mmCIF file of C-alpha atoms in Angstrom:
data_model
loop_
_atom_site.group_PDB
_atom_site.id
_atom_site.type_symbol
_atom_site.label_atom_id
_atom_site.label_comp_id
_atom_site.label_asym_id
_atom_site.label_seq_id
_atom_site.Cartn_x
_atom_site.Cartn_y
_atom_site.Cartn_z
ATOM 1 C CA UNK A 96 -11.856 -1.029 29.461
ATOM 2 C CA UNK A 97 -10.863 2.041 31.349
ATOM 3 C CA UNK A 98 -10.274 0.002 34.427
ATOM 4 C CA UNK A 99 -7.885 -2.282 32.170
ATOM 5 C CA UNK A 100 -6.072 0.418 31.006
ATOM 6 C CA UNK A 101 -5.416 1.725 34.547
ATOM 7 C CA UNK A 102 -4.171 -1.620 35.395
ATOM 8 C CA UNK A 103 -1.848 -1.782 32.412
ATOM 9 C CA UNK A 104 -0.442 1.739 33.471
ATOM 10 C CA UNK A 105 1.172 0.062 36.427
ATOM 11 C CA UNK A 106 3.201 -2.216 34.287
ATOM 12 C CA UNK A 107 4.530 0.609 32.462
ATOM 13 C CA UNK A 108 7.882 2.141 33.266
ATOM 14 C CA UNK A 109 8.068 5.751 32.395
ATOM 15 C CA UNK A 110 10.694 8.322 32.205
ATOM 16 C CA UNK A 111 10.252 11.875 31.037
ATOM 17 C CA UNK A 112 12.312 14.572 29.596
ATOM 18 C CA UNK A 113 10.887 17.793 28.331
ATOM 19 C CA UNK A 114 9.682 16.770 24.758
ATOM 20 C CA UNK A 115 11.194 13.265 24.837
ATOM 21 C CA UNK A 116 9.536 10.297 26.840
ATOM 22 C CA UNK A 117 9.504 6.633 26.851
ATOM 23 C CA UNK A 118 7.367 3.863 27.982
ATOM 24 C CA UNK A 119 7.964 0.187 27.933
ATOM 25 C CA UNK A 120 4.696 -1.954 27.515
ATOM 26 C CA UNK A 121 3.558 -5.350 27.461
ATOM 27 C CA UNK A 122 2.882 -6.068 23.900
ATOM 28 C CA UNK A 123 -0.864 -6.848 24.362
ATOM 29 C CA UNK A 124 -3.818 -5.429 22.269
ATOM 30 C CA UNK A 125 -5.314 -4.319 25.614
ATOM 31 C CA UNK A 126 -2.431 -1.727 25.748
ATOM 32 C CA UNK A 127 -3.092 -0.147 22.304
ATOM 33 C CA UNK A 128 -5.684 2.344 23.630
ATOM 34 C CA UNK A 129 -3.396 3.543 26.577
ATOM 35 C CA UNK A 130 -0.530 3.875 23.996
ATOM 36 C CA UNK A 131 -2.600 6.053 21.750
ATOM 37 C CA UNK A 132 -3.568 8.361 24.774
ATOM 38 C CA UNK A 133 -0.185 8.533 25.874
ATOM 39 C CA UNK A 134 1.154 9.718 22.587
ATOM 40 C CA UNK A 135 -2.049 11.898 21.858
ATOM 41 C CA UNK A 136 -1.363 13.706 25.280
ATOM 42 C CA UNK A 137 2.227 14.326 24.540
ATOM 43 C CA UNK A 138 1.785 15.730 21.157
ATOM 44 C CA UNK A 139 -1.052 17.963 22.181
ATOM 45 C CA UNK A 140 1.151 19.449 24.882
ATOM 46 C CA UNK A 141 3.629 20.192 22.244
ATOM 47 C CA UNK A 142 0.972 22.044 19.985
ATOM 48 C CA UNK A 143 0.342 19.336 17.445
ATOM 49 C CA UNK A 144 -3.171 19.697 16.069
ATOM 50 C CA UNK A 145 -5.627 16.401 15.948
ATOM 51 C CA UNK A 146 -5.068 16.185 12.303
ATOM 52 C CA UNK A 147 -1.139 15.810 12.876
ATOM 53 C CA UNK A 148 -1.900 13.500 15.680
ATOM 54 C CA UNK A 149 -3.970 11.026 13.968
ATOM 55 C CA UNK A 150 -1.739 9.705 11.473
ATOM 56 C CA UNK A 151 0.584 8.815 14.282
ATOM 57 C CA UNK A 152 -1.997 7.253 16.492
ATOM 58 C CA UNK A 153 -3.101 5.108 13.338
ATOM 59 C CA UNK A 154 0.288 4.067 12.424
ATOM 60 C CA UNK A 155 1.738 3.132 15.823
ATOM 61 C CA UNK A 156 -1.466 1.189 16.256
ATOM 62 C CA UNK A 157 -1.099 -0.744 13.136
ATOM 63 C CA UNK A 158 2.571 -1.357 13.817
ATOM 64 C CA UNK A 159 1.888 -2.577 17.230
ATOM 65 C CA UNK A 160 -0.643 -5.087 15.989
ATOM 66 C CA UNK A 161 1.559 -6.460 13.466
ATOM 67 C CA UNK A 162 4.139 -7.064 16.232
ATOM 68 C CA UNK A 163 1.730 -8.741 18.464
ATOM 69 C CA UNK A 164 0.343 -11.158 15.758
ATOM 70 C CA UNK A 165 3.411 -11.512 13.366
ATOM 71 C CA UNK A 166 6.725 -10.677 15.411
ATOM 72 C CA UNK A 167 5.602 -12.132 18.516
ATOM 73 C CA UNK A 168 2.944 -14.350 16.984
ATOM 74 C CA UNK A 169 0.707 -13.860 19.926
ATOM 75 C CA UNK A 170 3.467 -14.926 22.542
ATOM 76 C CA UNK A 171 4.481 -12.342 25.421
ATOM 77 C CA UNK A 172 7.016 -9.886 24.394
ATOM 78 C CA UNK A 173 7.579 -6.008 25.176
ATOM 79 C CA UNK A 174 7.449 -2.711 22.920
ATOM 80 C CA UNK A 175 9.369 -0.019 23.948
ATOM 81 C CA UNK A 176 7.793 3.479 22.521
ATOM 82 C CA UNK A 177 10.096 6.539 22.349
ATOM 83 C CA UNK A 178 8.568 9.912 21.486
ATOM 84 C CA UNK A 179 10.689 12.689 20.282
ATOM 85 C CA UNK A 180 8.662 15.880 19.685
ATOM 86 C CA UNK A 181 10.360 19.109 18.060
ATOM 87 C CA UNK A 182 7.596 20.993 16.524
ATOM 88 C CA UNK A 183 6.765 20.850 13.613
ATOM 89 C CA UNK A 184 8.359 17.287 13.574
ATOM 90 C CA UNK A 185 7.226 14.375 15.570
ATOM 91 C CA UNK A 186 9.273 11.094 15.639
ATOM 92 C CA UNK A 187 7.813 8.038 17.312
ATOM 93 C CA UNK A 188 10.114 5.214 17.629
ATOM 94 C CA UNK A 189 8.612 1.680 18.310
ATOM 95 C CA UNK A 190 11.195 -0.994 19.413
ATOM 96 C CA UNK A 191 10.301 -4.764 19.414
ATOM 97 C CA UNK A 192 12.503 -7.998 19.819
ATOM 98 C CA UNK A 193 10.870 -9.998 17.136
ATOM 99 C CA UNK A 194 12.678 -11.422 14.056
ATOM 100 C CA UNK A 195 14.260 -8.749 11.820
ATOM 101 C CA UNK A 196 11.637 -7.100 9.530
ATOM 102 C CA UNK A 197 12.192 -4.144 7.467
ATOM 103 C CA UNK A 198 8.968 -2.582 6.405
ATOM 104 C CA UNK A 199 10.533 0.376 4.481
ATOM 105 C CA UNK A 200 11.897 -2.364 2.141
ATOM 106 C CA UNK A 201 8.715 -4.366 2.114
ATOM 107 C CA UNK A 202 6.356 -3.873 -0.919
ATOM 108 C CA UNK A 203 2.773 -4.081 0.241
ATOM 109 C CA UNK A 204 0.636 -6.443 -1.562
ATOM 110 C CA UNK A 205 -2.001 -5.115 -4.097
ATOM 111 C CA UNK A 206 -4.932 -5.404 -1.584
ATOM 112 C CA UNK A 207 -7.711 -4.058 -3.919
ATOM 113 C CA UNK A 208 -8.830 -7.792 -4.882
ATOM 114 C CA UNK A 209 -8.906 -8.590 -1.259
ATOM 115 C CA UNK A 210 -10.898 -5.780 -0.469
ATOM 116 C CA UNK A 211 -13.293 -6.122 -3.226
ATOM 117 C CA UNK A 212 -13.993 -9.707 -2.239
ATOM 118 C CA UNK A 213 -14.721 -8.389 1.151
ATOM 119 C CA UNK A 214 -11.725 -10.129 2.715
ATOM 120 C CA UNK A 215 -9.545 -7.286 4.089
ATOM 121 C CA UNK A 216 -6.362 -7.954 5.947
ATOM 122 C CA UNK A 217 -2.889 -6.768 4.690
ATOM 123 C CA UNK A 218 -3.814 -2.900 5.086
ATOM 124 C CA UNK A 219 -1.396 -1.954 7.893
ATOM 125 C CA UNK A 220 1.809 -1.324 6.233
ATOM 126 C CA UNK A 221 0.319 0.376 3.043
ATOM 127 C CA UNK A 222 -1.592 2.483 5.629
ATOM 128 C CA UNK A 223 1.617 3.560 7.703
ATOM 129 C CA UNK A 224 3.666 4.377 4.787
ATOM 130 C CA UNK A 225 0.938 6.669 3.207
ATOM 131 C CA UNK A 226 -0.071 8.468 6.398
ATOM 132 C CA UNK A 227 3.664 9.048 7.750
ATOM 133 C CA UNK A 228 5.953 11.786 6.172
ATOM 134 C CA UNK A 229 8.728 9.130 6.474
ATOM 135 C CA UNK A 230 9.534 5.857 8.101
ATOM 136 C CA UNK A 231 12.821 4.735 9.043
ATOM 137 C CA UNK A 232 14.167 1.274 10.362
ATOM 138 C CA UNK A 233 17.246 0.015 12.180
ATOM 139 C CA UNK A 234 18.054 -3.235 13.132
ATOM 140 C CA UNK A 235 19.898 -2.752 16.559
ATOM 141 C CA UNK A 236 21.263 -5.431 18.969
ATOM 142 C CA UNK A 237 18.841 -7.946 17.593
ATOM 143 C CA UNK A 238 15.941 -5.512 17.999
ATOM 144 C CA UNK A 239 13.920 -3.893 15.401
ATOM 145 C CA UNK A 240 13.372 -0.080 15.748
ATOM 146 C CA UNK A 241 10.813 1.642 13.423
ATOM 147 C CA UNK A 242 10.474 5.362 13.627
ATOM 148 C CA UNK A 243 7.446 7.037 12.397
ATOM 149 C CA UNK A 244 7.901 10.655 11.473
ATOM 150 C CA UNK A 245 5.342 13.299 10.529
ATOM 151 C CA UNK A 246 5.650 17.022 9.901
ATOM 152 C CA UNK A 247 2.797 19.057 10.971
ATOM 153 C CA UNK A 248 0.838 20.938 8.563
ATOM 154 C CA UNK A 249 1.143 24.719 8.040
ATOM 155 C CA UNK A 250 -1.902 25.276 10.214
ATOM 156 C CA UNK A 251 0.521 26.276 12.909
ATOM 157 C CA UNK A 252 1.023 25.373 16.560
ATOM 158 C CA UNK A 253 -2.042 24.868 18.691
ATOM 159 C CA UNK A 254 -1.765 27.004 21.699
ATOM 160 C CA UNK A 255 -2.165 25.233 25.025
ATOM 161 C CA UNK B 26 -13.318 4.640 25.668
ATOM 162 C CA UNK B 27 -14.695 0.919 25.792
ATOM 163 C CA UNK B 28 -16.151 -0.089 22.578
ATOM 164 C CA UNK B 29 -19.949 -0.367 22.461
ATOM 165 C CA UNK B 30 -22.739 -1.376 19.934
ATOM 166 C CA UNK B 31 -26.282 -0.217 20.143
ATOM 167 C CA UNK B 32 -29.172 -1.276 17.910
ATOM 168 C CA UNK B 33 -32.255 0.789 16.882
ATOM 169 C CA UNK B 34 -34.463 0.512 13.796
ATOM 170 C CA UNK B 35 -36.050 3.311 11.892
ATOM 171 C CA UNK B 36 -38.582 2.507 9.095
ATOM 172 C CA UNK B 37 -37.335 -1.139 8.740
ATOM 173 C CA UNK B 38 -33.725 -0.004 8.650
ATOM 174 C CA UNK B 39 -31.370 -1.542 11.234
ATOM 175 C CA UNK B 40 -29.071 1.198 12.637
ATOM 176 C CA UNK B 41 -26.049 -0.125 14.539
ATOM 177 C CA UNK B 42 -24.368 2.795 16.465
ATOM 178 C CA UNK B 43 -20.747 2.049 17.198
ATOM 179 C CA UNK B 44 -19.030 4.087 20.105
ATOM 180 C CA UNK B 45 -15.466 4.095 21.574
ATOM 181 C CA UNK B 46 -12.237 2.569 19.822
ATOM 182 C CA UNK B 47 -12.306 -0.215 17.136
ATOM 183 C CA UNK B 48 -8.887 -2.048 17.105
ATOM 184 C CA UNK B 49 -7.852 -5.654 17.614
ATOM 185 C CA UNK B 50 -8.584 -5.472 21.339
ATOM 186 C CA UNK B 51 -12.448 -4.709 20.527
ATOM 187 C CA UNK B 52 -13.044 -6.359 17.215
ATOM 188 C CA UNK B 53 -14.551 -9.498 18.855
ATOM 189 C CA UNK B 54 -17.010 -7.272 20.714
ATOM 190 C CA UNK B 55 -17.989 -5.772 17.325
ATOM 191 C CA UNK B 56 -18.289 -9.048 15.577
ATOM 192 C CA UNK B 57 -20.165 -10.818 18.326
ATOM 193 C CA UNK B 58 -22.563 -7.705 19.063
ATOM 194 C CA UNK B 59 -23.252 -7.093 15.358
ATOM 195 C CA UNK B 60 -23.749 -10.975 14.730
ATOM 196 C CA UNK B 61 -26.202 -10.806 17.294
ATOM 197 C CA UNK B 62 -28.034 -8.009 15.801
ATOM 198 C CA UNK B 63 -28.018 -9.622 12.397
ATOM 199 C CA UNK B 64 -29.191 -12.799 13.526
ATOM 200 C CA UNK B 65 -32.233 -11.222 14.680
ATOM 201 C CA UNK B 66 -32.920 -9.253 11.700
ATOM 202 C CA UNK B 67 -31.476 -11.361 9.022
ATOM 203 C CA UNK B 68 -31.809 -10.120 5.449
ATOM 204 C CA UNK B 69 -32.366 -6.372 6.110
ATOM 205 C CA UNK B 70 -30.904 -3.214 5.318
ATOM 206 C CA UNK B 71 -28.163 -2.143 8.057
ATOM 207 C CA UNK B 72 -26.549 1.164 8.685
ATOM 208 C CA UNK B 73 -23.347 1.486 10.911
ATOM 209 C CA UNK B 74 -23.527 4.695 12.592
ATOM 210 C CA UNK B 75 -19.859 5.877 13.116
ATOM 211 C CA UNK B 76 -20.628 9.183 14.638
ATOM 212 C CA UNK B 77 -19.218 8.241 17.979
ATOM 213 C CA UNK B 78 -16.614 5.863 16.869
ATOM 214 C CA UNK B 79 -13.296 7.649 17.819
ATOM 215 C CA UNK B 80 -10.759 5.464 16.304
ATOM 216 C CA UNK B 81 -10.756 2.483 13.958
ATOM 217 C CA UNK B 82 -7.652 0.528 12.838
ATOM 218 C CA UNK B 83 -7.316 -1.964 9.762
ATOM 219 C CA UNK B 84 -8.513 -4.832 12.343
ATOM 220 C CA UNK B 85 -11.963 -2.781 12.368
ATOM 221 C CA UNK B 86 -12.080 -2.297 8.672
ATOM 222 C CA UNK B 87 -11.375 -5.886 7.986
ATOM 223 C CA UNK B 88 -14.287 -6.800 10.532
ATOM 224 C CA UNK B 89 -16.367 -4.522 8.551
ATOM 225 C CA UNK B 90 -15.710 -6.082 5.178
ATOM 226 C CA UNK B 91 -16.259 -9.486 6.633
ATOM 227 C CA UNK B 92 -19.628 -8.390 7.840
ATOM 228 C CA UNK B 93 -20.444 -6.800 4.348
ATOM 229 C CA UNK B 94 -19.586 -10.112 2.698
ATOM 230 C CA UNK B 95 -21.210 -12.255 5.194
ATOM 231 C CA UNK B 96 -24.524 -10.417 5.100
ATOM 232 C CA UNK B 97 -24.156 -9.550 1.376
ATOM 233 C CA UNK B 98 -24.437 -13.324 0.722
ATOM 234 C CA UNK B 99 -27.435 -13.419 2.524
ATOM 235 C CA UNK B 100 -29.095 -10.717 0.499
ATOM 236 C CA UNK B 101 -28.874 -8.106 3.264
ATOM 237 C CA UNK B 102 -26.896 -4.823 2.544
ATOM 238 C CA UNK B 103 -24.615 -2.485 4.970
ATOM 239 C CA UNK B 104 -23.922 0.895 4.499
ATOM 240 C CA UNK B 105 -21.759 3.384 6.851
ATOM 241 C CA UNK B 106 -22.813 6.813 7.948
ATOM 242 C CA UNK B 107 -21.328 9.843 9.863
ATOM 243 C CA UNK B 108 -17.641 8.753 9.602
ATOM 244 C CA UNK B 109 -15.155 10.928 11.446
ATOM 245 C CA UNK B 110 -12.331 12.729 9.129
ATOM 246 C CA UNK B 111 -9.608 10.352 10.339
ATOM 247 C CA UNK B 112 -11.378 7.353 9.548
ATOM 248 C CA UNK B 113 -12.638 8.772 6.275
ATOM 249 C CA UNK B 114 -8.974 9.374 5.259
ATOM 250 C CA UNK B 115 -8.072 5.432 5.621
ATOM 251 C CA UNK B 116 -11.286 4.498 4.234
ATOM 252 C CA UNK B 117 -10.443 5.999 1.057
ATOM 253 C CA UNK B 118 -6.765 5.129 1.271
ATOM 254 C CA UNK B 119 -7.141 1.488 1.357
ATOM 255 C CA UNK B 120 -10.050 1.505 -1.148
ATOM 256 C CA UNK B 121 -13.024 0.598 1.046
ATOM 257 C CA UNK B 122 -14.873 3.399 -0.482
ATOM 258 C CA UNK B 123 -15.104 1.236 -3.620
ATOM 259 C CA UNK B 124 -16.887 -1.708 -1.719
ATOM 260 C CA UNK B 125 -18.934 0.035 1.428
ATOM 261 C CA UNK B 126 -21.062 2.943 0.604
ATOM 262 C CA UNK B 127 -20.714 5.845 3.039
ATOM 263 C CA UNK B 128 -22.855 9.021 3.694
ATOM 264 C CA UNK B 129 -22.439 12.016 5.620
ATOM 265 C CA UNK B 130 -25.324 11.470 7.890
ATOM 266 C CA UNK B 131 -27.447 8.249 8.892
ATOM 267 C CA UNK B 132 -30.480 10.067 7.294
ATOM 268 C CA UNK B 133 -28.719 10.294 4.144
ATOM 269 C CA UNK B 134 -27.649 6.590 4.273
ATOM 270 C CA UNK B 135 -31.436 5.874 4.896
ATOM 271 C CA UNK B 136 -32.716 7.870 2.184
ATOM 272 C CA UNK B 137 -30.270 6.260 -0.057
ATOM 273 C CA UNK B 138 -32.084 2.832 0.697
ATOM 274 C CA UNK B 139 -35.309 4.544 -0.520
ATOM 275 C CA UNK B 140 -33.913 5.706 -3.595
ATOM 276 C CA UNK B 141 -31.639 2.423 -4.614
ATOM 277 C CA UNK B 142 -33.768 -0.281 -2.928
#
């Protein structure tokens, strides 16, 4: 899997500023681990603690899994991920070219019955909306822009 | 880290140790790996040891629920052990804690089988 991540890295375009960076990646499940590592590394460098990084890693993964499965319906597509870090605030924007979908206006289904029956599924949006401090949505030029925001806990900045 | 599943047994209890990250890229590896283990042991008591599972998305949780339901229909049981705090947060949040029991350690999970059958 490490080798796969290296190969995928070559497909990514990277632009870096101080606390703002972005990647464009193929919307492919095999890129998810790389995306998580990239976000985690950027947030660590800015002093975010693992407890603050985890909700973002989960939220971006859930959202990208939804994009791959639903927005692109397993067809080829791209996701652009933009990180804006200003401790204690972290905002990660995920951009896709799928059909318009505003998760902030979506009422997640009651999944308790499905879970009790051992079926699962439909957990992603509920998880994202609960873990993030705020989620923002915009539709710009036929693209969905979802921004996942967390505010670091009061435990303080982790020194490098 | 690539996903791995390793099997061991202790006093008749089948322990499947999961390592790495479980999301939609690795969920098939879990399902196939665990099916191979469960096909060998059938109606048994299983523990999924999650100590070295560094990440799990809802695709992974759904796979756990599917295996819980599939093996439950055969009369087998599955319990979780040594879950990391990040995973525990989602486990409680989406309500899986009301379906699959979780224990702090593999030993506690194994002992619970002794107490509860």
